[in-house]
mmCIF file of C-alpha atoms in Angstrom:
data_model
loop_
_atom_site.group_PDB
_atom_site.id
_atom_site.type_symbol
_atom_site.label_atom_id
_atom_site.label_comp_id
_atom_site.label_asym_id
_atom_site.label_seq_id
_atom_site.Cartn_x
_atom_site.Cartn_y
_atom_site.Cartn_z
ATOM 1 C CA UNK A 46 0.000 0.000 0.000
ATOM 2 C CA UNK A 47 1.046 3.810 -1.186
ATOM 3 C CA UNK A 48 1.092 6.330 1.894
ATOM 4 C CA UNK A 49 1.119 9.417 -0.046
ATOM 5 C CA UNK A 50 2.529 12.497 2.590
ATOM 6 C CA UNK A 51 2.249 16.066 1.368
ATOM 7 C CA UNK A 52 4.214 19.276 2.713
ATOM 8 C CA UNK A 53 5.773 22.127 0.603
ATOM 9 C CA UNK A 54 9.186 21.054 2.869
ATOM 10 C CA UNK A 55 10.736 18.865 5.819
ATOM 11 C CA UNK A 56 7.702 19.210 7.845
ATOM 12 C CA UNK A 57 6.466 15.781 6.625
ATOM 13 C CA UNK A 58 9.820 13.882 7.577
ATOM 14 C CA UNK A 59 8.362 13.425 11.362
ATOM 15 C CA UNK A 60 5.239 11.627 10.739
ATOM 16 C CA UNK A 61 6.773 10.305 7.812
ATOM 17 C CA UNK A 62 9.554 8.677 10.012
ATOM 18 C CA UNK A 63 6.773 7.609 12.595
ATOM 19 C CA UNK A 64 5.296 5.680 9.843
ATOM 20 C CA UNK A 65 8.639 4.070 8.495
ATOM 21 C CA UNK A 66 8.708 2.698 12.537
ATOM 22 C CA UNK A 67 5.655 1.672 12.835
ATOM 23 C CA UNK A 68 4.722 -0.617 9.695
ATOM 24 C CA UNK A 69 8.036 -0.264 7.691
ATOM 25 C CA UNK A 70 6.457 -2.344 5.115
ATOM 26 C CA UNK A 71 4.317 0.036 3.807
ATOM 27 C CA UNK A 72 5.724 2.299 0.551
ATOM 28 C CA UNK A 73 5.668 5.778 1.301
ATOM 29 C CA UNK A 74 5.319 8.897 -1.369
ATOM 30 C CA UNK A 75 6.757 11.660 0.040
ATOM 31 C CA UNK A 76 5.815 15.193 -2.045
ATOM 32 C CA UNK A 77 7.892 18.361 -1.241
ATOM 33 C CA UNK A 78 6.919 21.545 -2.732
ATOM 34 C CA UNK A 79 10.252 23.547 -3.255
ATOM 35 C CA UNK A 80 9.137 25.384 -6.316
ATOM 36 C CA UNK A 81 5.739 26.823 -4.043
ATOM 37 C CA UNK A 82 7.912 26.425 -0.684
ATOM 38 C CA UNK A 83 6.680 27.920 2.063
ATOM 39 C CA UNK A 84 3.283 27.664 1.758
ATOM 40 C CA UNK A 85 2.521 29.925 5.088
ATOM 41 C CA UNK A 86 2.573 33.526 3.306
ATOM 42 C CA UNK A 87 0.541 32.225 0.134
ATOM 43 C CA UNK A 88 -2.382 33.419 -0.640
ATOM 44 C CA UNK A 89 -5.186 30.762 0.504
ATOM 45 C CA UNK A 90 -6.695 29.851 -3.253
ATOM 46 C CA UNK A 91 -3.465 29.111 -4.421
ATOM 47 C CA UNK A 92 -2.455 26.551 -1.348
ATOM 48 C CA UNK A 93 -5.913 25.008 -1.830
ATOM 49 C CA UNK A 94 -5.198 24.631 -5.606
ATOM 50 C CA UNK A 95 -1.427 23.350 -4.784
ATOM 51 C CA UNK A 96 -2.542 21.076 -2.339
ATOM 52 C CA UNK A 97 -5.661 19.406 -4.331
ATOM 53 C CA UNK A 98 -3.759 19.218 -7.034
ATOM 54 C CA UNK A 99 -0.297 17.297 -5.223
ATOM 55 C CA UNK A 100 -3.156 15.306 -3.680
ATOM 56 C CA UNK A 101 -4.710 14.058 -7.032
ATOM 57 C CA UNK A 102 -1.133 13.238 -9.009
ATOM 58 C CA UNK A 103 -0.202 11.235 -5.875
ATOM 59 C CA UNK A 104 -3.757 9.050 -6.304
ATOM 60 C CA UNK A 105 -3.743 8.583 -9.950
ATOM 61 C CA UNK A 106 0.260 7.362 -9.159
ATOM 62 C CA UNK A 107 -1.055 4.700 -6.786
ATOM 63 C CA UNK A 108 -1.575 6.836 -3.337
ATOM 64 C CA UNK A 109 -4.505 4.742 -1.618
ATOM 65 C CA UNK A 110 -3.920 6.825 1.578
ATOM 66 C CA UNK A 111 -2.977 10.743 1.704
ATOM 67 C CA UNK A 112 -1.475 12.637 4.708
ATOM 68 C CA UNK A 113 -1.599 16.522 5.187
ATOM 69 C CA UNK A 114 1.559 16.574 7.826
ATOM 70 C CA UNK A 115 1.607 20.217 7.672
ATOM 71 C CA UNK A 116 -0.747 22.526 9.548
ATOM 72 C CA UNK A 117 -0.924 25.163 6.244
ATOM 73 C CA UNK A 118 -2.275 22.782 4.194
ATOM 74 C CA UNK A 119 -4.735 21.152 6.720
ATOM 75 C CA UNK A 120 -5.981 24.386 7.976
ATOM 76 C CA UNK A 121 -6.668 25.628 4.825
ATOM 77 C CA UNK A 122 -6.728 22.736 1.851
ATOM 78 C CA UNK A 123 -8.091 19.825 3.961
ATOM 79 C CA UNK A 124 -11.734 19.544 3.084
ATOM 80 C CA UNK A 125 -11.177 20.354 -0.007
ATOM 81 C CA UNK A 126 -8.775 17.566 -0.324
ATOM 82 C CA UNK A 127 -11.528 15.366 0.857
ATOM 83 C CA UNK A 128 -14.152 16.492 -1.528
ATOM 84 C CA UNK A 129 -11.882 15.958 -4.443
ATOM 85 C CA UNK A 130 -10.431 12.615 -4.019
ATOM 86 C CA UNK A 131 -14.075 11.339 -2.218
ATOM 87 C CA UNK A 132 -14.496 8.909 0.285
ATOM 88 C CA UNK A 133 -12.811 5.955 -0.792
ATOM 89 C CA UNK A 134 -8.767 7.580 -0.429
ATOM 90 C CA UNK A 135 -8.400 8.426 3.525
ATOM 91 C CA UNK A 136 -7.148 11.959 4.129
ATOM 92 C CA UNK A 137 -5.842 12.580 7.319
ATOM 93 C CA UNK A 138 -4.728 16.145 8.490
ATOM 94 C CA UNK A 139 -2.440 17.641 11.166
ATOM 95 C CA UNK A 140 -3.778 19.758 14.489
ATOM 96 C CA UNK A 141 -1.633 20.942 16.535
ATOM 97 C CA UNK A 142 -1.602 19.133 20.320
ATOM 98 C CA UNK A 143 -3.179 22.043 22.038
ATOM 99 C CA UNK A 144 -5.639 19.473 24.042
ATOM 100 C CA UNK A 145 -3.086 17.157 25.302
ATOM 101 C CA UNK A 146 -0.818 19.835 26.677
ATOM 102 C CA UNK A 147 -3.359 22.005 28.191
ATOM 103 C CA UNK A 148 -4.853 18.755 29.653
ATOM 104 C CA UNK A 149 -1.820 18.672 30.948
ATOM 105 C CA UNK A 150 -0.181 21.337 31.897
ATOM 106 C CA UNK A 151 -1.161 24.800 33.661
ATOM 107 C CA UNK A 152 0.897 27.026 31.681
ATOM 108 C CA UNK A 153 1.579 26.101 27.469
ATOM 109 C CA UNK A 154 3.588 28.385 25.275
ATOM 110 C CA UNK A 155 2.285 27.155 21.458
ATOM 111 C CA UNK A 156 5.460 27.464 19.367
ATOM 112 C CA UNK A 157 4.533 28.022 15.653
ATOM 113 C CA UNK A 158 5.528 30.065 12.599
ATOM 114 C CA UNK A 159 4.419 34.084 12.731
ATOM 115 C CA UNK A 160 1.601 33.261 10.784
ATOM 116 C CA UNK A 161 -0.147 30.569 12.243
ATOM 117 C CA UNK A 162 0.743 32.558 15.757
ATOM 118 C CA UNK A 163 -1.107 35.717 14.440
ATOM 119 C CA UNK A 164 -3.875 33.194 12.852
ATOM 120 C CA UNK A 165 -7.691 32.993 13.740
ATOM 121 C CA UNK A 166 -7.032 28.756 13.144
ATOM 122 C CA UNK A 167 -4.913 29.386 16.290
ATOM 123 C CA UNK A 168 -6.990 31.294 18.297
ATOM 124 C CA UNK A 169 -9.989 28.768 17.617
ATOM 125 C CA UNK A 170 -7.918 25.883 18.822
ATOM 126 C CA UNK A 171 -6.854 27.803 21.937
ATOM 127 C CA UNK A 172 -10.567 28.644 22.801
ATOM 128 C CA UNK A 173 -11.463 25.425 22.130
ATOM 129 C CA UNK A 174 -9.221 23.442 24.060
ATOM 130 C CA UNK A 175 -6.880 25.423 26.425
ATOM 131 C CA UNK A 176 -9.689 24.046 29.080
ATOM 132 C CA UNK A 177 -8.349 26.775 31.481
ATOM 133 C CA UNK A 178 -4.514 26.640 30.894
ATOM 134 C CA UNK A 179 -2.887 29.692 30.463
ATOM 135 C CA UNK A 180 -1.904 29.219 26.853
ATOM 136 C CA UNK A 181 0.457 32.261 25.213
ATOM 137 C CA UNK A 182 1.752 32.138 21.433
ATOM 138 C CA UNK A 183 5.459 32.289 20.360
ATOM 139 C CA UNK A 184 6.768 33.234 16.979
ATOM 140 C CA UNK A 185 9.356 31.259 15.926
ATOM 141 C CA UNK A 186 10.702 33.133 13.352
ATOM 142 C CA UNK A 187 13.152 31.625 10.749
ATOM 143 C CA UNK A 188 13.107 28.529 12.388
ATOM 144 C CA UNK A 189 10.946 26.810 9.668
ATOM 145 C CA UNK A 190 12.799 27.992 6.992
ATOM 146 C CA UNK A 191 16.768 27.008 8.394
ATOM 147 C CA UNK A 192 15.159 23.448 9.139
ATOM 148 C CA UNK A 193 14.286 23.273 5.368
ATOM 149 C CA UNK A 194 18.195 24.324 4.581
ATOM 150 C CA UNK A 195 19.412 22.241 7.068
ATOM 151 C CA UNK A 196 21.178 25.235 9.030
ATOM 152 C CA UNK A 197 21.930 23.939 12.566
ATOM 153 C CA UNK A 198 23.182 27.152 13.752
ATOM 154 C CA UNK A 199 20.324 29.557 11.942
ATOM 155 C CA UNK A 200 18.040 26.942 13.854
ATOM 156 C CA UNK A 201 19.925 27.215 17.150
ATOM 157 C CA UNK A 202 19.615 30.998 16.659
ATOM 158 C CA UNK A 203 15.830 31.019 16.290
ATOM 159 C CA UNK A 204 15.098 28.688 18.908
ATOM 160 C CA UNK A 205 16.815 30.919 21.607
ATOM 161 C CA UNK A 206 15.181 33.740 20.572
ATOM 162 C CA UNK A 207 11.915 31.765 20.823
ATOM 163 C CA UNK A 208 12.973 30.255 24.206
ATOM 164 C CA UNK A 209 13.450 33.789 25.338
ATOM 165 C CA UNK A 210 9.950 34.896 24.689
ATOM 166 C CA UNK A 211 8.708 31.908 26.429
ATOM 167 C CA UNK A 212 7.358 32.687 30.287
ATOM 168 C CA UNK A 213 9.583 31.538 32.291
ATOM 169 C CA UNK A 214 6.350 29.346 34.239
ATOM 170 C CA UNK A 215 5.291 27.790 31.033
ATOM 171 C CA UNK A 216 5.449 23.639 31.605
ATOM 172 C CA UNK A 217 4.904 22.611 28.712
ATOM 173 C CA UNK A 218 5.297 23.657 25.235
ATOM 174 C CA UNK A 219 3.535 22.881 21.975
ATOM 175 C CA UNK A 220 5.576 21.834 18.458
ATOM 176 C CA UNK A 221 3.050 24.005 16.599
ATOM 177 C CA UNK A 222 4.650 23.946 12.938
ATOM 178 C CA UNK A 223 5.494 20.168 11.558
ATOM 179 C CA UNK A 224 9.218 20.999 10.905
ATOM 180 C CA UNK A 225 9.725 21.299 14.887
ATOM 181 C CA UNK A 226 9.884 18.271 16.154
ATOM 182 C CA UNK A 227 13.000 17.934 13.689
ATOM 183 C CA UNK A 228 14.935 20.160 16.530
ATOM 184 C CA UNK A 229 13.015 18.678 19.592
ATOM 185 C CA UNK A 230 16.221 18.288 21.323
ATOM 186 C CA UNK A 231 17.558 21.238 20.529
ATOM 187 C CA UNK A 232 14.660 23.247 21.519
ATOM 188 C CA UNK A 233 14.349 21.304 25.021
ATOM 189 C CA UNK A 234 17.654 22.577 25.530
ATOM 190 C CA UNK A 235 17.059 25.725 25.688
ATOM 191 C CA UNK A 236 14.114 25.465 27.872
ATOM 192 C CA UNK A 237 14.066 25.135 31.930
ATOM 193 C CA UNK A 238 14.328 21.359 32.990
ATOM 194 C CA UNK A 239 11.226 19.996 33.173
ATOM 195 C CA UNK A 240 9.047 21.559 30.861
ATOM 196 C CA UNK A 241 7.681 18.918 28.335
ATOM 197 C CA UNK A 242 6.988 19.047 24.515
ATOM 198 C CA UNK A 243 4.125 17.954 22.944
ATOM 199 C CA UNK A 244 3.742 17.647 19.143
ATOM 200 C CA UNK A 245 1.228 15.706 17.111
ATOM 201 C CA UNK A 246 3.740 13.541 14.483
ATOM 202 C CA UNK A 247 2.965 10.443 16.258
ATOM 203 C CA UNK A 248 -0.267 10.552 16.772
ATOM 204 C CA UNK A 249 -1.216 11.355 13.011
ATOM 205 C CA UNK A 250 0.773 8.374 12.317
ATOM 206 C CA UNK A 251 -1.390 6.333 14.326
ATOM 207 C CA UNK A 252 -4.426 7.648 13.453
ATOM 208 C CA UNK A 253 -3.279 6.925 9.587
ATOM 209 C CA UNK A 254 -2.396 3.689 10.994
ATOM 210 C CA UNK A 255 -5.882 3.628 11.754
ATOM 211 C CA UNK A 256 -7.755 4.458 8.602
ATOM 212 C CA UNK A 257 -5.508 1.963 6.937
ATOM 213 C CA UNK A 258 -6.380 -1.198 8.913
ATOM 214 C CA UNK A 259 -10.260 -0.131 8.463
ATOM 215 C CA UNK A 260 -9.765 -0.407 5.053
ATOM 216 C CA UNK A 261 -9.539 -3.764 5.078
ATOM 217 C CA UNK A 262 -7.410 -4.342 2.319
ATOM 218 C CA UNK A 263 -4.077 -6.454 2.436
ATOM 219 C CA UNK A 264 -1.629 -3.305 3.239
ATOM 220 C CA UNK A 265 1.714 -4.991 2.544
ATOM 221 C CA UNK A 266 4.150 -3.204 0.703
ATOM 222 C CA UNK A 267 7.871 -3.187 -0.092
ATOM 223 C CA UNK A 268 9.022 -0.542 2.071
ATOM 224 C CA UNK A 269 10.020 1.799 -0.257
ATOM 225 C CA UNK A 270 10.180 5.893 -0.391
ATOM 226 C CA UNK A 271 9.331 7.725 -3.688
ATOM 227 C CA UNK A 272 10.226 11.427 -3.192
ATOM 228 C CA UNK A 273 8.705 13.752 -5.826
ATOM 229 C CA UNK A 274 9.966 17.651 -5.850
ATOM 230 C CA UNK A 275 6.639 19.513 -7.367
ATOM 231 C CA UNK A 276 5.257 16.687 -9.041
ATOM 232 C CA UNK A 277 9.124 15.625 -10.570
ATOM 233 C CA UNK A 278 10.466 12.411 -9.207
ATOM 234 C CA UNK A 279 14.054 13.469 -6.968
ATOM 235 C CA UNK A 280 15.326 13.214 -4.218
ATOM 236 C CA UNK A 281 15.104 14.229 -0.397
ATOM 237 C CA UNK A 282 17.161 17.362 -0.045
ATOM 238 C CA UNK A 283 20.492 17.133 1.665
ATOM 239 C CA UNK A 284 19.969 19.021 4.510
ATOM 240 C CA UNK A 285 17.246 16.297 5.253
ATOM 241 C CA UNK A 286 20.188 14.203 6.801
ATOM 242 C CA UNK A 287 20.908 17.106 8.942
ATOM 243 C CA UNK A 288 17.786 14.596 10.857
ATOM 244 C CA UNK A 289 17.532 11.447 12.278
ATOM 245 C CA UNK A 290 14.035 11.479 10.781
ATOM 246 C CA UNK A 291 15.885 12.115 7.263
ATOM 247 C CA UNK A 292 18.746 9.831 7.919
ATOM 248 C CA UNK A 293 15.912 7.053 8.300
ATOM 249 C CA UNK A 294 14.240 7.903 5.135
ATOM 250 C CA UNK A 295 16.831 8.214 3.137
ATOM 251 C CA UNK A 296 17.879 4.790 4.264
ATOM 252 C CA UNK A 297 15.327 3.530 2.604
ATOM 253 C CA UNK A 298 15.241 1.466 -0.571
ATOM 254 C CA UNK A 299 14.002 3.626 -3.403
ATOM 255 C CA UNK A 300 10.797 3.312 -5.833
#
């Protein structure tokens, strides 16, 4: 079975490597966008169009499952995903784990790009789950963007700057952007001992995991990874082994 896993950069690689762990039988599509990379600051009818469209070329190659691993394209392309591809292909999307942390924890900082801090998608998910945390934004800024080059110390930068406007009684802290948890131990470094991440990779693997078994259909695969660099068959990009999330994709056999 074809996994299809859409992102216009690394952001997939975490929930993509959850996968790989998980049932490393199944063959995986993996479908940067580095011509239309970052998606974030683009207009919202032309990330819907991007999307759809990345989303149907994967299906007619074989995708029977897709996977929105990026909280751009879920927030904004998601349904429409659904609509187009109907209800026989699954299509699973990212949220960010607001409700675990705040169930949590009494005091969450929500780490994210500048535009999904300054976003009303945010500020719905807050309302709707901080279940009376204290719950603040922080803009991460850069931080996306020198994951995608695979710039350790432009990431290191970024993360103490973010770690800096973080309350110092925050306890835990969401991975609000799908690059993140590339850097998890980086950015718990720079945070006071103790305070715990949350981010939602794993659990959109599982709930993939999920849809996949109620198919009902035999699910066995070769293991491979296709990668496909706006809708051209590549590679990962370098800086992906910057990762161990990379380093176990790229380890994979090709298709």
């Amino acid at each position: 079975m074809i996994v299809a896993l859409i992102d216009s950069g690394l952001g997939l690689l975490p929930t993509s490597a959850w996968l790989r762990r998980l049932r490393p039988d199944l063959d995986l599509m993996l479908s940067l966008d580095p011509d239309g990379a970052p998606w974030g600051p683009r207009d919202e009818r032309w990330v819907i169009d991007r999307v759809v469209g990345t989303a149907r070329r994967a299906v007619d190659r074989g995708a029977e499952v897709v996977v929105l691993p990026c909280n751009t394209a879920s927030v904004t392309a998601l349904d429409h995903v659904r609509a187009e591809l109907g209800d026989g292909i699954p299509v699973i999307g990212t949220v960010p784990a607001i409700k675990p942390a705040a169930a949590a924890c009494d005091s969450v900082a929500i780490w994210a790009t500048a535009a999904t801090t300054a976003s009303d998608y945010q500020a719905n998910l807050v309302e709707q789950f901080a279940n009376g945390s204290s719950v603040v934004g922080v803009a991460c800024h850069g931080l996306a963007d020198a994951i995608d080059l695979g710039d350790v110390e432009a990431a290191r930068a970024a993360i103490a700057a973010a770690a800096a406007h973080t309350p110092s009684d925050v306890t835990g802290v969401v991975l609000g952007c799908t690059h993140y948890p590339l850097v998890a131990d980086e950015i718990a470094a720079h945070l006071p001992e103790g305070v715990v991440l949350f981010d939602s990779a794993e659990a959109v693997a599982a709930q993939t995991l999920r849809r996949i078994d109620a198919l009902g259909r035999d699910t066995t695969g070769q293991g491979t990874v296709e990668v496909l660099l706006s809708g051209t068959r590549g590679k990962l990009p370098i800086s992906a082994a910057s990762f161990d999330a990379g380093r176990l994709l790229l380890a994979a056999p090709s298709r």
